[in-house]
mmCIF file with all atom_site columns, C-alpha atoms in Angstrom:
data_model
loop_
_atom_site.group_PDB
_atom_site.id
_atom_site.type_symbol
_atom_site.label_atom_id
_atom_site.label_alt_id
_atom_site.label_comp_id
_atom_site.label_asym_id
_atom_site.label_entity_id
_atom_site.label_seq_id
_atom_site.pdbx_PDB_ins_code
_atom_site.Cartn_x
_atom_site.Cartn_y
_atom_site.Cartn_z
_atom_site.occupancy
_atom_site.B_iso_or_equiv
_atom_site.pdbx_formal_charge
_atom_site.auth_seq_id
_atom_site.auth_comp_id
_atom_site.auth_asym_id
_atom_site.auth_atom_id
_atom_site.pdbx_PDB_model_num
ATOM 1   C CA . UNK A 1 1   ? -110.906 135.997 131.213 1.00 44.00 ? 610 UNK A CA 1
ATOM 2   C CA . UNK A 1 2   ? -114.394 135.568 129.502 1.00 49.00 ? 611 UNK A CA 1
ATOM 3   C CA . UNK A 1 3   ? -116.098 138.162 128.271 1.00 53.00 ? 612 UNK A CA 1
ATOM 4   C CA . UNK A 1 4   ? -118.957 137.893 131.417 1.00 57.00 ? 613 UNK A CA 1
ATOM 5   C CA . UNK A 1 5   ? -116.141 137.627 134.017 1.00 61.00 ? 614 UNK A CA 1
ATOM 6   C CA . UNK A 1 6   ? -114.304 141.269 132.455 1.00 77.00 ? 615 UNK A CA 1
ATOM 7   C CA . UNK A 1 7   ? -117.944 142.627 131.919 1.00 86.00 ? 616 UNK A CA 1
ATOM 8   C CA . UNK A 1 8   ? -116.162 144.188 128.784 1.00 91.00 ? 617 UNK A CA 1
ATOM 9   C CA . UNK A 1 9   ? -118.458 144.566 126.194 1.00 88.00 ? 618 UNK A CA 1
ATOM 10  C CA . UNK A 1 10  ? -116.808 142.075 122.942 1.00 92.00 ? 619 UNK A CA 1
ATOM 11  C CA . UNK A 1 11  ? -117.382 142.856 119.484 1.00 93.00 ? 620 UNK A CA 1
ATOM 12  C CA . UNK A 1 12  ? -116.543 139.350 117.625 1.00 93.00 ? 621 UNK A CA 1
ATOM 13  C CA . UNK A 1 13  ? -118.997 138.957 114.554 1.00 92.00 ? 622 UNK A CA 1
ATOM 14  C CA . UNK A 1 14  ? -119.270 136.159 113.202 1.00 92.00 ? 623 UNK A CA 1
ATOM 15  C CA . UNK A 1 15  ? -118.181 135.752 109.331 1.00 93.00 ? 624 UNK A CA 1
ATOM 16  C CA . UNK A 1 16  ? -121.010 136.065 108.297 1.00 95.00 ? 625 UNK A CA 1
ATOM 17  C CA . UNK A 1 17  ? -121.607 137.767 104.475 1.00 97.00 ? 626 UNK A CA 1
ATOM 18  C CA . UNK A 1 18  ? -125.813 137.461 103.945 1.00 97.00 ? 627 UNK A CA 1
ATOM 19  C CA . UNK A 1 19  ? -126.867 140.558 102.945 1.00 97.00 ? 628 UNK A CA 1
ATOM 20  C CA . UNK A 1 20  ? -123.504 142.253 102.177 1.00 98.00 ? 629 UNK A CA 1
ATOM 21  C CA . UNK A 1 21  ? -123.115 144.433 99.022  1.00 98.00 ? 630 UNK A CA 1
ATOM 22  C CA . UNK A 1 22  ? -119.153 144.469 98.584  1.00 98.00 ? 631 UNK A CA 1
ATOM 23  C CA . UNK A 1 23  ? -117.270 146.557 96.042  1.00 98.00 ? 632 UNK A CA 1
ATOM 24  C CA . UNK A 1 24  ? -114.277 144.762 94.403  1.00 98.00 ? 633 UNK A CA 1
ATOM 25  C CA . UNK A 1 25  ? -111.835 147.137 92.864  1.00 98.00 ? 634 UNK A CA 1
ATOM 26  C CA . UNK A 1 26  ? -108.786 144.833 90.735  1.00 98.00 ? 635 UNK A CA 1
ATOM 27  C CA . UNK A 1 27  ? -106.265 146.474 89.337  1.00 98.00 ? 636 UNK A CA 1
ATOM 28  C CA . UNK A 1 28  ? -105.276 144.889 85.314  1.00 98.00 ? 637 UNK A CA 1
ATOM 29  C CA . UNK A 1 29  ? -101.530 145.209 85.896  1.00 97.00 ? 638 UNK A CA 1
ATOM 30  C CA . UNK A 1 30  ? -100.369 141.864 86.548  1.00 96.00 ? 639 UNK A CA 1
ATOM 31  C CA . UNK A 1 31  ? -103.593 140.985 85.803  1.00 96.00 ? 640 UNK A CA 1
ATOM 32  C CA . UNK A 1 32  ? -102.590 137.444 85.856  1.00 96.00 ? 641 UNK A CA 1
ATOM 33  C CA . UNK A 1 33  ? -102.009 137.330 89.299  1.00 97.00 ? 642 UNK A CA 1
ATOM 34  C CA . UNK A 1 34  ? -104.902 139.504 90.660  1.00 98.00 ? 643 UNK A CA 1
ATOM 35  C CA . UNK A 1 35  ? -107.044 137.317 88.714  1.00 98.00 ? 644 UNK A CA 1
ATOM 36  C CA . UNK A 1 36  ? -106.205 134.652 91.146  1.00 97.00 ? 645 UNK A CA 1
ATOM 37  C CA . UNK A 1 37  ? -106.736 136.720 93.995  1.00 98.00 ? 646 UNK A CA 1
ATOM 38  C CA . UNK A 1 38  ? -110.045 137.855 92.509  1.00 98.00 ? 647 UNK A CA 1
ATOM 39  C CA . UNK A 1 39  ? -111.249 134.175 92.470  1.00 97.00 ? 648 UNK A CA 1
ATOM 40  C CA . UNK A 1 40  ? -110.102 133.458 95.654  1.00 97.00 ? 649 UNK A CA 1
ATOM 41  C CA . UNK A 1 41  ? -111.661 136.652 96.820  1.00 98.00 ? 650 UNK A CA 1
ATOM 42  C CA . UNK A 1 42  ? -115.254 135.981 95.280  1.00 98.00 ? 651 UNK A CA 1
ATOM 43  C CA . UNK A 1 43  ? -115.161 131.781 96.481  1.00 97.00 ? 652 UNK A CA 1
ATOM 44  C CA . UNK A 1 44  ? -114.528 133.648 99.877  1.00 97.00 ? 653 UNK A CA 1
ATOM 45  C CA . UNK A 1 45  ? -117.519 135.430 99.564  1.00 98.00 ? 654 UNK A CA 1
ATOM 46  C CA . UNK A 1 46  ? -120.122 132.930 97.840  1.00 98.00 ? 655 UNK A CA 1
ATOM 47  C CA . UNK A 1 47  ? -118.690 130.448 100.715 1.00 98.00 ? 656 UNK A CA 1
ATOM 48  C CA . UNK A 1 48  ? -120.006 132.924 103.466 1.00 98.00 ? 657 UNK A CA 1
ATOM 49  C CA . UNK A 1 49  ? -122.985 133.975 101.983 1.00 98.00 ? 658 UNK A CA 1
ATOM 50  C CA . UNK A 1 50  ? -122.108 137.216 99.898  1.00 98.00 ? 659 UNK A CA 1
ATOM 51  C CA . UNK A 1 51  ? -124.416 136.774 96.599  1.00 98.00 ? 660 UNK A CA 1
ATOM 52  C CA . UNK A 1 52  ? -122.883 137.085 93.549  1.00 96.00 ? 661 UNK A CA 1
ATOM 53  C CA . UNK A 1 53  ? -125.596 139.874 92.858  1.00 97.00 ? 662 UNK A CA 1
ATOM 54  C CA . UNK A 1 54  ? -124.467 141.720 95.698  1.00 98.00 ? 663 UNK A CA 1
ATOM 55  C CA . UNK A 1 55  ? -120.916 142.296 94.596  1.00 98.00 ? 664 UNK A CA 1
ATOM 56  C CA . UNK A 1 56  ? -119.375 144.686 91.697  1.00 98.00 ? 665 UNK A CA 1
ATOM 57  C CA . UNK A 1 57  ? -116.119 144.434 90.298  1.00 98.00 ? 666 UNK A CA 1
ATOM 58  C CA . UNK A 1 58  ? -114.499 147.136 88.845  1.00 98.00 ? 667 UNK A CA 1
ATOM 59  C CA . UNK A 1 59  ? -110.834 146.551 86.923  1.00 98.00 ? 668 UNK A CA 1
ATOM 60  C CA . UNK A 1 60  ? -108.640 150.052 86.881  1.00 98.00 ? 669 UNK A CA 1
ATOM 61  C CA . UNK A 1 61  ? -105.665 149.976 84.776  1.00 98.00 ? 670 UNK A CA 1
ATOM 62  C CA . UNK A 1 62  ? -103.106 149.063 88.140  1.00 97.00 ? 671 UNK A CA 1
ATOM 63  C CA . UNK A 1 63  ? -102.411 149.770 91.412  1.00 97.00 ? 672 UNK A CA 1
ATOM 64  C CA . UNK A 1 64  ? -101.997 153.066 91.944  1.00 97.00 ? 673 UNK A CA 1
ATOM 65  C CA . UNK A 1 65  ? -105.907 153.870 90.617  1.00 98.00 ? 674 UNK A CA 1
ATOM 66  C CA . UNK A 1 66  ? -107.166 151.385 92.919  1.00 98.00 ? 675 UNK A CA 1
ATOM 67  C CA . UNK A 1 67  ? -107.791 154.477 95.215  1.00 98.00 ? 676 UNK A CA 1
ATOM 68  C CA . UNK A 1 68  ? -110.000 155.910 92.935  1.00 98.00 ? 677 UNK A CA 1
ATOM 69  C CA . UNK A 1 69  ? -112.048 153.293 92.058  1.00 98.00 ? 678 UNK A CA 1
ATOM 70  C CA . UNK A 1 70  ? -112.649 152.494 95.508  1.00 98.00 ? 679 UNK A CA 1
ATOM 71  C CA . UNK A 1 71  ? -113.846 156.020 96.817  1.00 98.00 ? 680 UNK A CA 1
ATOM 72  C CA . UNK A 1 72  ? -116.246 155.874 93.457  1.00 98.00 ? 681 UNK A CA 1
ATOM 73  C CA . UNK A 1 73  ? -117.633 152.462 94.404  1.00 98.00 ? 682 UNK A CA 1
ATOM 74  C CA . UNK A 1 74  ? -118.568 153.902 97.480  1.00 98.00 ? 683 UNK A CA 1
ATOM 75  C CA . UNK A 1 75  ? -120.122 156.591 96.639  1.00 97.00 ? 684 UNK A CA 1
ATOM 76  C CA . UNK A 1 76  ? -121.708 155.524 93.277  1.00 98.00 ? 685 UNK A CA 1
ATOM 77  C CA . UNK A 1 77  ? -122.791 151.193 94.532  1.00 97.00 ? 686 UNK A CA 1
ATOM 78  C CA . UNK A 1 78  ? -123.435 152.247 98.427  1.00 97.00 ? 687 UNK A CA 1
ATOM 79  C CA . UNK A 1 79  ? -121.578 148.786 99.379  1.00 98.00 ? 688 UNK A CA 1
ATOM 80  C CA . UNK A 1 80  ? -120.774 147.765 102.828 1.00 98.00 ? 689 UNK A CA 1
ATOM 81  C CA . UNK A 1 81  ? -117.451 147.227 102.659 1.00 98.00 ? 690 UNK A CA 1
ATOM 82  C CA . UNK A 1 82  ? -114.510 147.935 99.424  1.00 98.00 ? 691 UNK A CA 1
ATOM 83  C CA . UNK A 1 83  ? -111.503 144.771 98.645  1.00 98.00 ? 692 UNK A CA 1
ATOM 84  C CA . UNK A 1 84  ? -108.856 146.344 96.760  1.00 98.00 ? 693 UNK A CA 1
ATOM 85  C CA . UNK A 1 85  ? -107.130 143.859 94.917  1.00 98.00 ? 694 UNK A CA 1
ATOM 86  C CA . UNK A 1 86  ? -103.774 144.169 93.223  1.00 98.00 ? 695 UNK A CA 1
ATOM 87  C CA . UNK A 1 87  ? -100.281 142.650 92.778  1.00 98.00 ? 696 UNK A CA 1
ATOM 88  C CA . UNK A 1 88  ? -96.756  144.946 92.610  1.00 97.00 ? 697 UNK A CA 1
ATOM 89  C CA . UNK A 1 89  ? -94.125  143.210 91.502  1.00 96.00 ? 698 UNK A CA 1
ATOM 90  C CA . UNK A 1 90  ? -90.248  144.957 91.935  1.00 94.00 ? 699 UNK A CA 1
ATOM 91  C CA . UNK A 1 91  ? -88.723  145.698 89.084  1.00 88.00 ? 700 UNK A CA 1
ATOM 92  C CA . UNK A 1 92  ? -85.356  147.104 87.832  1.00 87.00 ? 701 UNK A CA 1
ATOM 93  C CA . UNK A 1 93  ? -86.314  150.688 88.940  1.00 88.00 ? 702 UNK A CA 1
ATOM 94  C CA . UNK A 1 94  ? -87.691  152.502 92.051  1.00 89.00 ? 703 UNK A CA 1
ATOM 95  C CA . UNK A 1 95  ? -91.598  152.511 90.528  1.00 90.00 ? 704 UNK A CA 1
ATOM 96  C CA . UNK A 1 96  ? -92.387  149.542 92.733  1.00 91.00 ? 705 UNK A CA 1
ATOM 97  C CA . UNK A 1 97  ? -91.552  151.938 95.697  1.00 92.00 ? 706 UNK A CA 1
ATOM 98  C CA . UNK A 1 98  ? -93.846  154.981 94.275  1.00 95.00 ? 707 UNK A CA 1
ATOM 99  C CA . UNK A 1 99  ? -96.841  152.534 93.379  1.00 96.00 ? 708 UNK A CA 1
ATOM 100 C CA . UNK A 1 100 ? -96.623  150.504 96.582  1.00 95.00 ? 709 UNK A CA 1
ATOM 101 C CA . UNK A 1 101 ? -96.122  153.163 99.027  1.00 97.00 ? 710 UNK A CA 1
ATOM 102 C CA . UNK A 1 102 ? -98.989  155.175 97.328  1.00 97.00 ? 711 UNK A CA 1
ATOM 103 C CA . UNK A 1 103 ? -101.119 153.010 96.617  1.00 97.00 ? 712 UNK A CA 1
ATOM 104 C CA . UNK A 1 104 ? -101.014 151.545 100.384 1.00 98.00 ? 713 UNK A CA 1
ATOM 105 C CA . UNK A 1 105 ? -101.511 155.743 101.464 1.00 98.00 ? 714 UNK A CA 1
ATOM 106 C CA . UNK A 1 106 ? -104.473 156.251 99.040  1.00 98.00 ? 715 UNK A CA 1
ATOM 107 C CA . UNK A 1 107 ? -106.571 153.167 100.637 1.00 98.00 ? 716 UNK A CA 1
ATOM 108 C CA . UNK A 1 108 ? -105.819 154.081 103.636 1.00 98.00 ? 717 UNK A CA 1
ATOM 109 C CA . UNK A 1 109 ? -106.974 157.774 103.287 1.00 98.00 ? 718 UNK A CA 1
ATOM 110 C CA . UNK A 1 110 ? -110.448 156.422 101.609 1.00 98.00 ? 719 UNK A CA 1
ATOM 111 C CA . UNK A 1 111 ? -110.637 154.174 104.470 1.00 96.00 ? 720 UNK A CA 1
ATOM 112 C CA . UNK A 1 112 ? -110.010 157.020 107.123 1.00 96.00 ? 721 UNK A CA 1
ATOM 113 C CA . UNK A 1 113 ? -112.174 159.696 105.299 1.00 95.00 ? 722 UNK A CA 1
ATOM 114 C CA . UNK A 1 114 ? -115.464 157.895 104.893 1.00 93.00 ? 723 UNK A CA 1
ATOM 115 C CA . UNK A 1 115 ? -117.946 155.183 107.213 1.00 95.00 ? 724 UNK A CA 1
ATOM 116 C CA . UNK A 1 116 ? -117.192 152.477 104.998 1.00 97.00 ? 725 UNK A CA 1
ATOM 117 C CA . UNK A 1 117 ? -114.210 150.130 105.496 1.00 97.00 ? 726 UNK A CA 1
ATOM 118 C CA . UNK A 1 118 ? -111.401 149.353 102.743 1.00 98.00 ? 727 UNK A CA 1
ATOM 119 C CA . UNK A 1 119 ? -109.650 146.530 102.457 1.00 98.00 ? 728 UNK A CA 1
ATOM 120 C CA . UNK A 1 120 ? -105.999 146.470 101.491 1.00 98.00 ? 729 UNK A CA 1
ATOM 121 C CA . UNK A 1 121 ? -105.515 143.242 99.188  1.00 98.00 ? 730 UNK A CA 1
ATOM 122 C CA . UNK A 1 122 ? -102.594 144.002 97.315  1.00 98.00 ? 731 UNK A CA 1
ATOM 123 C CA . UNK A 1 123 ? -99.568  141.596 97.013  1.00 97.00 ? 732 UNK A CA 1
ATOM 124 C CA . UNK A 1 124 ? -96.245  143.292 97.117  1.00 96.00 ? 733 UNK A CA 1
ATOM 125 C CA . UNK A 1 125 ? -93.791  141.083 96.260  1.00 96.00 ? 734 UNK A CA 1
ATOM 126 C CA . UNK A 1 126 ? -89.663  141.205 95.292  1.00 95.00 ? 735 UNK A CA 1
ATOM 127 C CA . UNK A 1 127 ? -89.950  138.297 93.015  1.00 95.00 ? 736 UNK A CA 1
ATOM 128 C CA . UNK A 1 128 ? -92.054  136.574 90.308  1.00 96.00 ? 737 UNK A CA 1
ATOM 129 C CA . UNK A 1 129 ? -91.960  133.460 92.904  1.00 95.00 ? 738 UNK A CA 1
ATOM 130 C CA . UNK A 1 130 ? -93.523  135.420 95.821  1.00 95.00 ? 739 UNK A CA 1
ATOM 131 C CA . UNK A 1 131 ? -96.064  136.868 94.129  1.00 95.00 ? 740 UNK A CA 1
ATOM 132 C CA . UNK A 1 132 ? -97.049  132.919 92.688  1.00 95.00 ? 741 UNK A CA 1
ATOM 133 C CA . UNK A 1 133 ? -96.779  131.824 96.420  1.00 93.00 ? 742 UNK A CA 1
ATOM 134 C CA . UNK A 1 134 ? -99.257  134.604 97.998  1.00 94.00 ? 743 UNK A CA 1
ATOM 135 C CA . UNK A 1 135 ? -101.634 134.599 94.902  1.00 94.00 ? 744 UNK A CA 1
ATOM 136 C CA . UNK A 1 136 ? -102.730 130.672 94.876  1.00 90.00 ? 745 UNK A CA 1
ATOM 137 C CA . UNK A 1 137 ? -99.234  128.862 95.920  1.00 86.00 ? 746 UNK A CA 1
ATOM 138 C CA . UNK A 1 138 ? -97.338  127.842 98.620  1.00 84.00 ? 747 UNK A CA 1
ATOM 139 C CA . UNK A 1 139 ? -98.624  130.682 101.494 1.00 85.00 ? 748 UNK A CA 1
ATOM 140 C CA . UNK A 1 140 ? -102.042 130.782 100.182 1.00 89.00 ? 749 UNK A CA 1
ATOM 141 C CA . UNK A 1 141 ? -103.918 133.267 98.464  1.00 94.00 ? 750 UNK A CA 1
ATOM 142 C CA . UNK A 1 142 ? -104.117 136.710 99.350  1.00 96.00 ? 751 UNK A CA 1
ATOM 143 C CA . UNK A 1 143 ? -107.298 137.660 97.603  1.00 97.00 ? 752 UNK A CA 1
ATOM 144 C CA . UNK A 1 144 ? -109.481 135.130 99.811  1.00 97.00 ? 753 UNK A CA 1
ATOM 145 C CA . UNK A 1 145 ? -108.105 136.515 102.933 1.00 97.00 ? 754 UNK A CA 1
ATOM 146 C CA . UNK A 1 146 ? -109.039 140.128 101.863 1.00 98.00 ? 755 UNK A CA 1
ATOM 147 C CA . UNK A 1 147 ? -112.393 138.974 101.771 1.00 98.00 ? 756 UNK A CA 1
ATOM 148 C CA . UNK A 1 148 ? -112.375 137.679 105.080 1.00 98.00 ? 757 UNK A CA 1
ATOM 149 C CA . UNK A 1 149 ? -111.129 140.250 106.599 1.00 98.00 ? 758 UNK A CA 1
ATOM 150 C CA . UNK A 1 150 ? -114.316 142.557 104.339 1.00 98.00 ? 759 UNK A CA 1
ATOM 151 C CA . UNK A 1 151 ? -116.523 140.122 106.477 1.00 98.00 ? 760 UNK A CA 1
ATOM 152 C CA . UNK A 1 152 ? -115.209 141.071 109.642 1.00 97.00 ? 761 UNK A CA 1
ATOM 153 C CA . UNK A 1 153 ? -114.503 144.564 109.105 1.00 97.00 ? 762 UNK A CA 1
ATOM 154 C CA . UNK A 1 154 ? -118.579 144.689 107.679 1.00 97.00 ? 763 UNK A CA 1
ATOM 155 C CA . UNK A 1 155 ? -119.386 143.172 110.548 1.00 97.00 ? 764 UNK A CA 1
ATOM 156 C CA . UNK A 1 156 ? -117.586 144.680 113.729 1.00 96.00 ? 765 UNK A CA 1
ATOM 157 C CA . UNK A 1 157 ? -118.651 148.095 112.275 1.00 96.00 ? 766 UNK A CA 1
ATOM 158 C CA . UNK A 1 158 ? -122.098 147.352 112.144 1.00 95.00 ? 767 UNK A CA 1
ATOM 159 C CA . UNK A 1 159 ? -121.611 145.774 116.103 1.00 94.00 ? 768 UNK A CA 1
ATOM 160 C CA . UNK A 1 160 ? -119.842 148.944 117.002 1.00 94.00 ? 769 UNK A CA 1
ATOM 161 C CA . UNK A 1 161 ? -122.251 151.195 115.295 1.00 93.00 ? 770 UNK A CA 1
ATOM 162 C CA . UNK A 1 162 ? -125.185 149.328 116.622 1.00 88.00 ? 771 UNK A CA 1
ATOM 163 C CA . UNK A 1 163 ? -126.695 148.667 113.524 1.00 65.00 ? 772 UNK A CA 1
#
């Protein structure tokens, strides 16, 4: 059913990034990785029309600060929209379950507290190969879809909001 024949009202920006300020916050552990979602992430952006003046990147020391750093973008760079960017990768002991689960909690708790939408980019993976395969291999690359979803998030608020 189309939108005229429900009468529902649809909110379905396009992705669209002109005028966007966007936050980036990467986290340095596994900095190898993120660094290829950060890339991805930023072509993303420049492709739909986020300048590269428009965007700030701050690097925290892993995961787990990416929290931080987000809720201090916000309120320090006013952006539209926050990417968090980071890659956990399991390890011999239970700290991939602390930093994953906490970091995911934190995000989501910036997102939920404030008007301005967070973006979960982190890779979790079990193995060295999944994290290659989600960062730039054989599955894609994480970091660009982060950004997409920034677009649409940006977007649909300002849509729902009226702005």
């Amino acid at each position: 059913m189309s939108e005229q024949e429900s009468g529902a009202r649809v909110i379905d920006p396009p992705l669209d990034g002109e005028g966007l300020r966007v936050g980036i916050a990467a986290a340095r552990f596994n900095e190898f990785f993120v660094g290829h979602l950060l890339e991805a992430c930023q072509r993303e952006l420049r492709r739909h029309g986020v300048a590269e003046g428009d965007q700030t990147i701050a690097w925290v020391p892993g995961s787990f600060e990416l929290p931080v750093a987000a809720r201090e973008l916000i309120d320090a760079e006013k952006p539209d929209v926050v990417i968090c960017l980071g890659c956990i990768i399991r390890g011999e002991t239970t700290h991939y379950d602390h930093v994953a689960q906490e970091s995911a909690r934190g995000i989501a708790q910036v997102a939920l507290t404030g008007k301005t939408p967070v973006i979960y980019g982190i890779v979790t993976a079990e193995t060295v190969e999944q994290a290659i395969n989600r960062c730039g291999g054989k599955f894609g690359n994480r970091g660009g879809d982060a950004a997409l979803a920034a677009l649409a998030m940006a977007r649909s608020l300002e849509q729902i909001r009226g702005v």
